[in-house]
mmCIF file of C-alpha atoms in Angstrom:
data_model
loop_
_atom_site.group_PDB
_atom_site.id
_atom_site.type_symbol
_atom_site.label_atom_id
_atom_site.label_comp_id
_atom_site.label_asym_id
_atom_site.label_seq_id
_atom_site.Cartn_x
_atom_site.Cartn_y
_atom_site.Cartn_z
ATOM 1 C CA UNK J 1 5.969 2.656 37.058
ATOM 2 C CA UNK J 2 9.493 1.282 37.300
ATOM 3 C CA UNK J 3 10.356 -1.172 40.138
ATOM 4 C CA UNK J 4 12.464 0.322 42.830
ATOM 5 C CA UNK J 5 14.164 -2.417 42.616
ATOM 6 C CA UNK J 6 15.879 -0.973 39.562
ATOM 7 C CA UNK J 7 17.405 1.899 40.791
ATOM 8 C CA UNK J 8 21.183 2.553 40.535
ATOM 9 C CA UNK J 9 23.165 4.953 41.091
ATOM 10 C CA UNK J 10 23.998 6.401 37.494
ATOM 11 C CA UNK J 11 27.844 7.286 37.582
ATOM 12 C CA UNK J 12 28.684 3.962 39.108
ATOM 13 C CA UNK J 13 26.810 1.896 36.997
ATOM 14 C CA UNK J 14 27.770 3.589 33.689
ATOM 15 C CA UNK J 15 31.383 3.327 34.699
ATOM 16 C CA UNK J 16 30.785 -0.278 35.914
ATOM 17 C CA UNK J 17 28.644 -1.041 32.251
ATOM 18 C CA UNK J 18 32.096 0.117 30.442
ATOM 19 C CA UNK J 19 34.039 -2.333 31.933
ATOM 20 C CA UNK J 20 31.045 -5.033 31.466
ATOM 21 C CA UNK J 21 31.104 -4.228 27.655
ATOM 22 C CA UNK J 22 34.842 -4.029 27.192
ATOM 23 C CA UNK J 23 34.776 -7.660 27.426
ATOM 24 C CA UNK J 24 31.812 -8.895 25.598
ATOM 25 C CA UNK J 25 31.363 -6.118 22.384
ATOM 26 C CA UNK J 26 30.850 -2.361 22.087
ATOM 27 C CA UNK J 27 28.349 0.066 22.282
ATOM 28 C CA UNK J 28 27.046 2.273 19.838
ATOM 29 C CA UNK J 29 25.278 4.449 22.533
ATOM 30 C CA UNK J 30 24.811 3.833 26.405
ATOM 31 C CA UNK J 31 23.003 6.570 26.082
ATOM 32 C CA UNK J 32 20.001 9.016 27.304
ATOM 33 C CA UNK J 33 19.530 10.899 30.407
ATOM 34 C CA UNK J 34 18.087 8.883 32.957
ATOM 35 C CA UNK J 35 14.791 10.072 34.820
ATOM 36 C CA UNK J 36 14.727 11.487 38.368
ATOM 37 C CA UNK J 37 15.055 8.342 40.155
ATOM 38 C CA UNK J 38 18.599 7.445 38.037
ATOM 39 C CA UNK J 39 16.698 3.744 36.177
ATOM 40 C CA UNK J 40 17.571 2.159 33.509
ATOM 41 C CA UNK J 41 15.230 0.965 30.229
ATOM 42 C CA UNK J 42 15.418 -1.084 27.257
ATOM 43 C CA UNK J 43 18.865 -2.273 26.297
ATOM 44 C CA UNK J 44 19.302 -4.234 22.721
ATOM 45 C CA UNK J 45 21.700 -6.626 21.503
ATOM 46 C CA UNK J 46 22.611 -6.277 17.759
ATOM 47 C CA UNK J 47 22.270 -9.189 15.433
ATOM 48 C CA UNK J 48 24.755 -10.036 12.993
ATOM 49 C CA UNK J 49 25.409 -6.804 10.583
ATOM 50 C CA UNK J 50 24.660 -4.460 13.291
ATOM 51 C CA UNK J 51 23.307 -1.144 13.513
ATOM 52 C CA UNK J 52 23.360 0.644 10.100
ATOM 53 C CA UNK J 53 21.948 -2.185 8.122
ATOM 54 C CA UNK J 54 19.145 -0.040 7.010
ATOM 55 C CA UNK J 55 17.230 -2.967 7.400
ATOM 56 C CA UNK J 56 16.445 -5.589 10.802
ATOM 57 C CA UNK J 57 19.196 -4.059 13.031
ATOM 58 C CA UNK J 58 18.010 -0.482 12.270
ATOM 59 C CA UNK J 59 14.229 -1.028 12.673
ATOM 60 C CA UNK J 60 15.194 -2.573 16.565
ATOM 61 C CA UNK J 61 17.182 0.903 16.992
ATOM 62 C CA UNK J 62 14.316 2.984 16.004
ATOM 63 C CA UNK J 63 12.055 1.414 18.822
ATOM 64 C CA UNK J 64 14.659 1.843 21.499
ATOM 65 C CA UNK J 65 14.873 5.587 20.483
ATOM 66 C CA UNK J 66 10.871 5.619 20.842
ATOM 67 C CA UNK J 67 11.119 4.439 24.695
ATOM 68 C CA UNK J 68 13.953 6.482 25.245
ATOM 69 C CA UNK J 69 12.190 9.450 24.393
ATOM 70 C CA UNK J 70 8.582 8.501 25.635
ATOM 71 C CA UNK J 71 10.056 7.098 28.663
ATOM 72 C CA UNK J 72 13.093 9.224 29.628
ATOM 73 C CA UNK J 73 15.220 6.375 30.832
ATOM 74 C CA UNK J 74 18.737 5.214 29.692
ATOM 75 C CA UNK J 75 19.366 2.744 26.866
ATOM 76 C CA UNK J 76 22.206 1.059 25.655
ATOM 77 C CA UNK J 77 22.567 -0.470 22.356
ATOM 78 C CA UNK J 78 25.350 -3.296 21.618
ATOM 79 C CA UNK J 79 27.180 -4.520 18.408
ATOM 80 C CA UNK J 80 28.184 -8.018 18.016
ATOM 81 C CA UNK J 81 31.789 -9.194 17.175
ATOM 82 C CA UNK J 82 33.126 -11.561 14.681
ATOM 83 C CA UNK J 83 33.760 -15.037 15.975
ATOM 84 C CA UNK J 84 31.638 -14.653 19.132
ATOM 85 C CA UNK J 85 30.192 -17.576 20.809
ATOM 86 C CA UNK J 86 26.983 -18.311 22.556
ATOM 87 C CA UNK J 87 29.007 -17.589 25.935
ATOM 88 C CA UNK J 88 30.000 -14.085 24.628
ATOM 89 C CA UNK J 89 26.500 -12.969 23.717
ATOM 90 C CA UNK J 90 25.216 -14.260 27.332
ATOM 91 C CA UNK J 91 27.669 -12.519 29.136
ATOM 92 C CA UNK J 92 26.805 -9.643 27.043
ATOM 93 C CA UNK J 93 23.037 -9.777 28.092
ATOM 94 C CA UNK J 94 24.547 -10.783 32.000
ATOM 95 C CA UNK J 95 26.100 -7.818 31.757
ATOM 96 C CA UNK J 96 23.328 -5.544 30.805
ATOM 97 C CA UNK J 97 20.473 -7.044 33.549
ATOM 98 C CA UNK J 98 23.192 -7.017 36.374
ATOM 99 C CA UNK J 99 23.524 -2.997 35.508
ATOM 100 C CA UNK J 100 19.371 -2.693 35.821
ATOM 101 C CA UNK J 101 18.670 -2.552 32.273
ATOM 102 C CA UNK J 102 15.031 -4.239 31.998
ATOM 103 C CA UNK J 103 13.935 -5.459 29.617
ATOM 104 C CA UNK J 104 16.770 -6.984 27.735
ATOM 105 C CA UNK J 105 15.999 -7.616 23.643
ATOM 106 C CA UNK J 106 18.526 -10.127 22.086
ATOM 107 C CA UNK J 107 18.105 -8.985 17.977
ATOM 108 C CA UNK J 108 18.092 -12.415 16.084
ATOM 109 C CA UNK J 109 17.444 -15.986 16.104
ATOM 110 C CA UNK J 110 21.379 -16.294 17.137
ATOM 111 C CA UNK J 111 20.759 -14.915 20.543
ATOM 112 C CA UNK J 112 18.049 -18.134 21.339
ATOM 113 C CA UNK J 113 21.136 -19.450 23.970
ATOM 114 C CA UNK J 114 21.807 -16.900 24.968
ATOM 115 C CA UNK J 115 18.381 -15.482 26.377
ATOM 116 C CA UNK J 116 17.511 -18.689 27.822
ATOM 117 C CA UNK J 117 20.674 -18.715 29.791
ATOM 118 C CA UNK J 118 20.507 -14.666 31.044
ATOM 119 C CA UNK J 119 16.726 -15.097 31.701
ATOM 120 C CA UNK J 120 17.843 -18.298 33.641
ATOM 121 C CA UNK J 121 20.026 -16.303 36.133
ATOM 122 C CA UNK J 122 18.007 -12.891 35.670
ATOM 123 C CA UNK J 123 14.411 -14.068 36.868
ATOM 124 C CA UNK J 124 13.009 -10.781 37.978
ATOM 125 C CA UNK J 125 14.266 -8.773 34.696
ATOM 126 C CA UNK J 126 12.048 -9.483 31.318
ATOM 127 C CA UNK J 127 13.779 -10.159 28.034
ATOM 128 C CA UNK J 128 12.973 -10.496 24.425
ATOM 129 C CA UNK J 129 14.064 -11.869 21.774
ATOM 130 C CA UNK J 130 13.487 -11.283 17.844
ATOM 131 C CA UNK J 131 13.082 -14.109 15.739
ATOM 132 C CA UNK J 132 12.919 -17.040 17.788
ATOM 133 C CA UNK J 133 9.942 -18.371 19.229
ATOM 134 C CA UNK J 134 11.706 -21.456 20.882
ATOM 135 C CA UNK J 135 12.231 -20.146 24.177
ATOM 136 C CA UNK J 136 9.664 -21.159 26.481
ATOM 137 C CA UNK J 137 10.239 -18.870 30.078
ATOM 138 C CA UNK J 138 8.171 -16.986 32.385
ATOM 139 C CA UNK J 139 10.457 -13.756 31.871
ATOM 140 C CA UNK J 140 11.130 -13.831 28.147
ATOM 141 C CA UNK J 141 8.723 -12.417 24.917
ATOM 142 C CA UNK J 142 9.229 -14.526 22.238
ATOM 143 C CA UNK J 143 8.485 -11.427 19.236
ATOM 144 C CA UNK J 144 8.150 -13.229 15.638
ATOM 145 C CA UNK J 145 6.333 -12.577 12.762
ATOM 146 C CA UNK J 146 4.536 -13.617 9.620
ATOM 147 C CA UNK J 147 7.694 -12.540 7.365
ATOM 148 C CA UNK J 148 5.564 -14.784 4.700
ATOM 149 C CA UNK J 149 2.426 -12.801 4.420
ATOM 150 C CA UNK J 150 3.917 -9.724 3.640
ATOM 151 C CA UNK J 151 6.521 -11.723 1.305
ATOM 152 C CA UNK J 152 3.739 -13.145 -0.081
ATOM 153 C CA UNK J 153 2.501 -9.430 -1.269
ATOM 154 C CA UNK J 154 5.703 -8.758 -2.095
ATOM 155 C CA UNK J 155 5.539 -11.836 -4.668
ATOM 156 C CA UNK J 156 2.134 -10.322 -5.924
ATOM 157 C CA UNK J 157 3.992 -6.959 -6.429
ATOM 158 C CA UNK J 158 6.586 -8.717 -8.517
ATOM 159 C CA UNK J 159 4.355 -10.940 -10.612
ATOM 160 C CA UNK J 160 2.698 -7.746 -11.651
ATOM 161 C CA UNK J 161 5.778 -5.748 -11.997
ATOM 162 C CA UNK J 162 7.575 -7.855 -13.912
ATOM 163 C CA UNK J 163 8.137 -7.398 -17.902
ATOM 164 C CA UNK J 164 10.697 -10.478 -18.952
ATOM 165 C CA UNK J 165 8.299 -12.858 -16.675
ATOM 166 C CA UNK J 166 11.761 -13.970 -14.465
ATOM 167 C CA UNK J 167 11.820 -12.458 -10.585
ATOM 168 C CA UNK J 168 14.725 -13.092 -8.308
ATOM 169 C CA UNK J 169 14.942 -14.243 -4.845
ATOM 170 C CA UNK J 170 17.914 -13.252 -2.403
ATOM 171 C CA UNK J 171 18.039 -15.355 0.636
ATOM 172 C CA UNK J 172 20.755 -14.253 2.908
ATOM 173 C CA UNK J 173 21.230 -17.604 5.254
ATOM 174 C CA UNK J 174 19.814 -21.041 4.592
ATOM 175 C CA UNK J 175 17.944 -21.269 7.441
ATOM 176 C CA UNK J 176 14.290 -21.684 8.240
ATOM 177 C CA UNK J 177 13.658 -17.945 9.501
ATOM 178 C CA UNK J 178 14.621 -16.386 5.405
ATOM 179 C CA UNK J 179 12.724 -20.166 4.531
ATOM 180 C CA UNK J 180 9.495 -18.397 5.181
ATOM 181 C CA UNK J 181 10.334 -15.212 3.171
ATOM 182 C CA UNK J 182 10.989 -17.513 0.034
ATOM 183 C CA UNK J 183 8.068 -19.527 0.183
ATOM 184 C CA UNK J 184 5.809 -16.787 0.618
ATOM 185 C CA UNK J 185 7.399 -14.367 -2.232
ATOM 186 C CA UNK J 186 7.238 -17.089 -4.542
ATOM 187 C CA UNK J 187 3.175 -18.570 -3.391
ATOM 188 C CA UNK J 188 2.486 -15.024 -4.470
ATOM 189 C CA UNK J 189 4.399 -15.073 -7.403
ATOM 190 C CA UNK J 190 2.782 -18.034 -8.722
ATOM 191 C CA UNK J 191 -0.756 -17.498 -7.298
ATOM 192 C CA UNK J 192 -0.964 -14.324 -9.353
ATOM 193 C CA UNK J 193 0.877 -15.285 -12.606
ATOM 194 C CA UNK J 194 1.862 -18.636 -13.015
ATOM 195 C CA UNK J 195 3.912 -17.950 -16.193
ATOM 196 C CA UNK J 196 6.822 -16.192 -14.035
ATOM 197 C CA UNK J 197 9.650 -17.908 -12.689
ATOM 198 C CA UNK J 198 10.995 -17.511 -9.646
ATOM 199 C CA UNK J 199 15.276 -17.444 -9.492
ATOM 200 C CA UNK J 200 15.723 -18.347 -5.935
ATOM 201 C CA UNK J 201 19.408 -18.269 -4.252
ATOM 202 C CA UNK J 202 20.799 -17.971 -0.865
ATOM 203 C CA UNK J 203 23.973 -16.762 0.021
ATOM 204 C CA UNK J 204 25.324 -18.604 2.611
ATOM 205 C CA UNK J 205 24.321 -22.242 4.739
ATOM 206 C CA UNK J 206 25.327 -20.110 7.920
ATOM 207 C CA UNK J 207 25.275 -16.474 9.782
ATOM 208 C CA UNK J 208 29.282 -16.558 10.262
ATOM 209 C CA UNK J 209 30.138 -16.951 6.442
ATOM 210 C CA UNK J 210 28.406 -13.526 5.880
ATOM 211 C CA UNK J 211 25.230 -14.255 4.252
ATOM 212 C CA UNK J 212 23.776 -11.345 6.314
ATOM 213 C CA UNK J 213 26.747 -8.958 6.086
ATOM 214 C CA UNK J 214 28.718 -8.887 3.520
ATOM 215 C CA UNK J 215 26.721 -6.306 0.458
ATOM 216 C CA UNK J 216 29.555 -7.832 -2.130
ATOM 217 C CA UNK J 217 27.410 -11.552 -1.362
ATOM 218 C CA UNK J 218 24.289 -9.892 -2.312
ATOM 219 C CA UNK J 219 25.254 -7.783 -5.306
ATOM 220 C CA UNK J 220 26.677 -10.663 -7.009
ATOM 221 C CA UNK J 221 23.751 -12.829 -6.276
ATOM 222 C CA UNK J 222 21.793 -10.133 -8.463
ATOM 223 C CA UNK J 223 23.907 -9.477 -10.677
ATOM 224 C CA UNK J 224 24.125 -13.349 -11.987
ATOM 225 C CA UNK J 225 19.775 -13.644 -11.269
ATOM 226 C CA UNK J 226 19.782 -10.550 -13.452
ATOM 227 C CA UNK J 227 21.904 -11.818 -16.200
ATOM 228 C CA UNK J 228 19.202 -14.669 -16.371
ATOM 229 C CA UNK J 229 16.366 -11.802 -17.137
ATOM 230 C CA UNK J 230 15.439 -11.174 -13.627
ATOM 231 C CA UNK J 231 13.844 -7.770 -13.939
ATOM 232 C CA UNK J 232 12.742 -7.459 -9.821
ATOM 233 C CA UNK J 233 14.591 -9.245 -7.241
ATOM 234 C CA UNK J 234 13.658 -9.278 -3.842
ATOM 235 C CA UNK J 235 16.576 -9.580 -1.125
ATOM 236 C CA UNK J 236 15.845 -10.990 2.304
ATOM 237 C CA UNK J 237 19.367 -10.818 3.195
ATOM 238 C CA UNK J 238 20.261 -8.041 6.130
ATOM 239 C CA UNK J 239 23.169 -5.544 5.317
ATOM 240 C CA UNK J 240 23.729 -8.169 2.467
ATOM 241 C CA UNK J 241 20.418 -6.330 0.538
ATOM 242 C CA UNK J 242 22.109 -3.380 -0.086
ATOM 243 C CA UNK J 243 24.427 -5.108 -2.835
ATOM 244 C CA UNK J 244 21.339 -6.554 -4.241
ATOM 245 C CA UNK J 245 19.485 -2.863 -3.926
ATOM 246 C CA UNK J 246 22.577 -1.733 -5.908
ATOM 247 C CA UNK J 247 22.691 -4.334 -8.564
ATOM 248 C CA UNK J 248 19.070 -3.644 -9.151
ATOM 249 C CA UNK J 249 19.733 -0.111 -9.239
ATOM 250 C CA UNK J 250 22.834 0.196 -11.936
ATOM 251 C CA UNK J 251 20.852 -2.447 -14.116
ATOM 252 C CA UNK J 252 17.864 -0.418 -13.888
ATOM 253 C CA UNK J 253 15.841 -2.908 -13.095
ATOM 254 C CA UNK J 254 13.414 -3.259 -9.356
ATOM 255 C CA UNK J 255 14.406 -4.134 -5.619
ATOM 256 C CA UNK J 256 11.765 -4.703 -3.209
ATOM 257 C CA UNK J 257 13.034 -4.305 0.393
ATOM 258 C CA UNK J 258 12.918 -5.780 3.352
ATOM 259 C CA UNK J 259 12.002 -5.494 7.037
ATOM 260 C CA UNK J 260 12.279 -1.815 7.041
ATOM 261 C CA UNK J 261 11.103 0.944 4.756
ATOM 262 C CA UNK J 262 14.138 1.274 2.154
ATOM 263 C CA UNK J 263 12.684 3.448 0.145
ATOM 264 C CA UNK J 264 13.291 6.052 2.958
ATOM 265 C CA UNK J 265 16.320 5.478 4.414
ATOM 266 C CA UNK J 266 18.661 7.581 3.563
ATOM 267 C CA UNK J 267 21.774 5.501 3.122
ATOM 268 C CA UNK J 268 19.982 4.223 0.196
ATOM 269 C CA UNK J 269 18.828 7.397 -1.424
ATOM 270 C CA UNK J 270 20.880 7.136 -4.471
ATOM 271 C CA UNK J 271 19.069 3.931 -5.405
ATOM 272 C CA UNK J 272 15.725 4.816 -4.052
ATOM 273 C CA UNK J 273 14.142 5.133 -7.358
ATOM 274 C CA UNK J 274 14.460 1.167 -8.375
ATOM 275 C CA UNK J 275 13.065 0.062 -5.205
ATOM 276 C CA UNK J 276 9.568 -1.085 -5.797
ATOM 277 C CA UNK J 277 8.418 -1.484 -2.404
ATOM 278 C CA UNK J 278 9.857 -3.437 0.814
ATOM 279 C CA UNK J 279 7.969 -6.079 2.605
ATOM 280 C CA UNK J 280 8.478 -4.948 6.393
ATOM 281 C CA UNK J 281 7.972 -6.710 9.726
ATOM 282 C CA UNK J 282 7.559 -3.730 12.289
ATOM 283 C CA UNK J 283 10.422 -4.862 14.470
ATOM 284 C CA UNK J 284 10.335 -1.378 16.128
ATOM 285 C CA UNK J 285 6.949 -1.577 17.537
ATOM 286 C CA UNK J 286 7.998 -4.859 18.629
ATOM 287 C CA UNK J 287 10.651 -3.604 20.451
ATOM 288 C CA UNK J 288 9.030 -0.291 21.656
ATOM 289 C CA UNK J 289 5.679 -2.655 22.613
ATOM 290 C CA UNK J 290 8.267 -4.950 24.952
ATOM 291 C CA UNK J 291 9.474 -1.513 26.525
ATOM 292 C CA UNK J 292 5.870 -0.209 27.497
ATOM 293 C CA UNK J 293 4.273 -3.307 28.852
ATOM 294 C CA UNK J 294 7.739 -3.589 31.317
ATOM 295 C CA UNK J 295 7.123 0.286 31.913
ATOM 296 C CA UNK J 296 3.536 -0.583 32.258
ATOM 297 C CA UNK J 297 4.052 -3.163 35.056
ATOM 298 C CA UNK J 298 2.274 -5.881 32.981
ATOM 299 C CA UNK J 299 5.699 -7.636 30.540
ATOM 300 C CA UNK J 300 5.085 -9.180 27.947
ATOM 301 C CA UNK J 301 5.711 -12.639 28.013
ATOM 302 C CA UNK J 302 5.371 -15.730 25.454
ATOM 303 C CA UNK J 303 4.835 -15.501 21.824
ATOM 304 C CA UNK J 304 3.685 -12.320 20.733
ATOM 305 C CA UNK J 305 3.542 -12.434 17.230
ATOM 306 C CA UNK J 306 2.748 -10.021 14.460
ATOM 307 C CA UNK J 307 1.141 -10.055 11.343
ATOM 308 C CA UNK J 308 -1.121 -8.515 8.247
ATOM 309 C CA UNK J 309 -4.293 -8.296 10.861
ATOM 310 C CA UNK J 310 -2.398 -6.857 13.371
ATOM 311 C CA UNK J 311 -0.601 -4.402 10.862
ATOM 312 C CA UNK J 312 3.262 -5.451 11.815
ATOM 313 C CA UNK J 313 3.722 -6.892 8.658
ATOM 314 C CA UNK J 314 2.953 -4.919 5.456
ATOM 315 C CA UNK J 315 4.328 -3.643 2.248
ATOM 316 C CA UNK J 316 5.288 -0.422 1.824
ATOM 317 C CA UNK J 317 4.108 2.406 -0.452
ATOM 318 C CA UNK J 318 6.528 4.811 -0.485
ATOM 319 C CA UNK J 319 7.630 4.540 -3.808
ATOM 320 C CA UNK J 320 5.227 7.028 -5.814
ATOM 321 C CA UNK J 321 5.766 4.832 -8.971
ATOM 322 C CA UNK J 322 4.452 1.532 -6.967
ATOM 323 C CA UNK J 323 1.295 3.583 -4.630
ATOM 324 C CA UNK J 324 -0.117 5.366 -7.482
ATOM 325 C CA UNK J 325 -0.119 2.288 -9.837
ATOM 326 C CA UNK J 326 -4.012 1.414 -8.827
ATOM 327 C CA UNK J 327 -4.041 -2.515 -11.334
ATOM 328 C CA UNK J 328 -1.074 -3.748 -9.299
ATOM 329 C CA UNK J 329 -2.917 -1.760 -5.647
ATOM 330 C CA UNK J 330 -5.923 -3.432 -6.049
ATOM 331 C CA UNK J 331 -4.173 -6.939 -6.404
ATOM 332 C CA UNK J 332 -2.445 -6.434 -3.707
ATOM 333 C CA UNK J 333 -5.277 -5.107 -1.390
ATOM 334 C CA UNK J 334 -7.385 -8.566 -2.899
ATOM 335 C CA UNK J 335 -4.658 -10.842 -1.629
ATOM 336 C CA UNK J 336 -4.193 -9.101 1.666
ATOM 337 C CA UNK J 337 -7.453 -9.430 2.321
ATOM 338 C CA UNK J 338 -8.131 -12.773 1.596
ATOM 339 C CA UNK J 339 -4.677 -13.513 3.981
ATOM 340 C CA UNK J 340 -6.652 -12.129 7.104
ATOM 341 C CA UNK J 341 -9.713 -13.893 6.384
ATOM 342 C CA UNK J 342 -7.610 -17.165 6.087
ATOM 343 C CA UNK J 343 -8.845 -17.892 2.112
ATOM 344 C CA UNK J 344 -5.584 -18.095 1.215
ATOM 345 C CA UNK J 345 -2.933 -19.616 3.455
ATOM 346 C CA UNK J 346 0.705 -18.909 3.020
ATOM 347 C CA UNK J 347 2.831 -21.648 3.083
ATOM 348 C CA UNK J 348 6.158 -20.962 5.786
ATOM 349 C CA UNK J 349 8.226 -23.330 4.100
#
């Protein structure tokens, strides 16, 4: 049950939340109709790219529409501006626990401050935050993943794929978090065919330059990896995928994913057919998991991490040409399973 302590008066707090938001980045819905008792759910912060990334942004959406709809409550969802500092994204989360939203997800490594300091000054509401597993608080979920494991698969898929014996690797940001993706795409690479090499570029050394935003980045990227006989090129890159997706796609060569299904989504459709498969991390269960244990009366607190065992990292088989191939299926079954039993350890870095 929700805690009575969370009940507003709906007119007056959605006209109050405008004025909040005005100040500290828009919403792309405030949205839902609120239950009989007028509370307030899940609220999410965009990361940088925002929602309609088809990738991370997207899969945190799709988990906030599950509570809304299982739960009945209101949501909000917020995009991030250019330039903003730490400050802005705390008074952004400030803004949505003062108006009863509980609990509070911050999308990205980039809101670590930020959820430390609105957790801080918000002790009774529970927040989340994707990505980060530095924040150490009685109120706040740490929810990361193994991004490796399933890049790891993805690197099997590739080394098996691959017909010129070059792969590509898209990094969006230099940072430790896409660190992981890299090192486990190219253990698997190399574990399964050590005769392929691995191109391996990132876009940019930080979030603000683009490296997750900017499509142009990412096509380019693939477009020079492909010129050097890349033939499948894997983007962990954000909204900056889709150039690589596209690059992949006009050379008619592969694209494996990322985060979220890409195969499916439909602002891809037109170059469904070169991507291979995506390695995914299931933020939205994350998201949606965070929403039921605070609807549950039992938050989730601390590290909560998911992985192969627990099924929120995987690759997925929604291209026909990649699930009915059963050589490269069973390869990739082998490695998974010897990933949960721990016989093979991916590396993080």
């Amino acid at each position: 049950m929700r805690r009575i302590s969370r009940i507003t008066v709906a007119g007056a707090a959605t006209a109050s939340l405008a004025l909040a938001l005005s100040a500290c980045g828009g919403t792309s819905t405030s949205a839902g109709s609120s239950d009989s008792k007028g509370d307030k759910g899940l609220a999410i912060a965009y990361d940088v790219g925002g929602k309609g990334d088809q990738s991370f942004n997207d899969a945190a959406y799709a988990g906030l529409e599950q509570a809304k709809k299982e739960f009945g409550y209101q949501t909000a969802d917020l995009e991030p501006t250019e330039g903003e500092t730490d400050a802005d994204k705390e008074q952004r989360l400030v803004s949505l626990a003062k108006q009863g939203y509980d609990p509070v997800i911050g999308v990205g490594y980039a809101y670590a401050s930020a959820i430390k300091g609105a957790s801080e000054k918000f002790p009774d509401t529970t927040f989340g935050i994707v990505d980060d597993a530095t924040i150490n608080s009685k109120n706040v979920a740490d929810l990361v993943f193994s991004e490796e494991q399933a890049s790891y698969l993805a690197g099997v898929a590739a080394a098996k794929s691959t017909k010129s014996n070059v792969v590509g690797f898209v990094g969006g940001v230099d940072i430790p978090l896409i660190h992981k993706f890299q090192a486990g795409f190219e253990q698997g690479v190399k574990d399964t065919n050590p005769k392929v090499k691995v191109l391996s570029q990132y876009l940019t050394q930080t979030a603000e330059e683009g490296g997750f935003s900017s499509p142009d980045k990412g096509k380019t990227a693939a477009e020079g990896q492909i010129e050097k006989k890349a033939d499948v090129v894997y983007a962990a890159a954000g909204l900056s995928g889709q150039g690589v997706i596209e690059a992949a796609a006009a050379n008619k060569v592969w694209a494996i994913g990322v985060d979220s299904d890409q195969y499916q989504q439909e602002a891809l459709a037109k170059y469904k057919d070169s991507i291979l498969t995506s390695a995914m991390k299931d933020v939205a269960k994350a998201v949606y998991n965070l929403a039921k244990s605070v609807e549950d009366g039992k938050p989730e607190t601390g590290i909560v991490r998911g992985d192969l065992k627990t099924g929120e990292v995987s690759l997925s088989n929604s291209n026909p040409k990649f699930a009915d191939d059963a050589e490269l299926q069973e390869a990739i079954k082998t490695a998974k399973e010897k990933i949960i039993s721990g016989e093979i350890k991916v590396k993080s870095s």
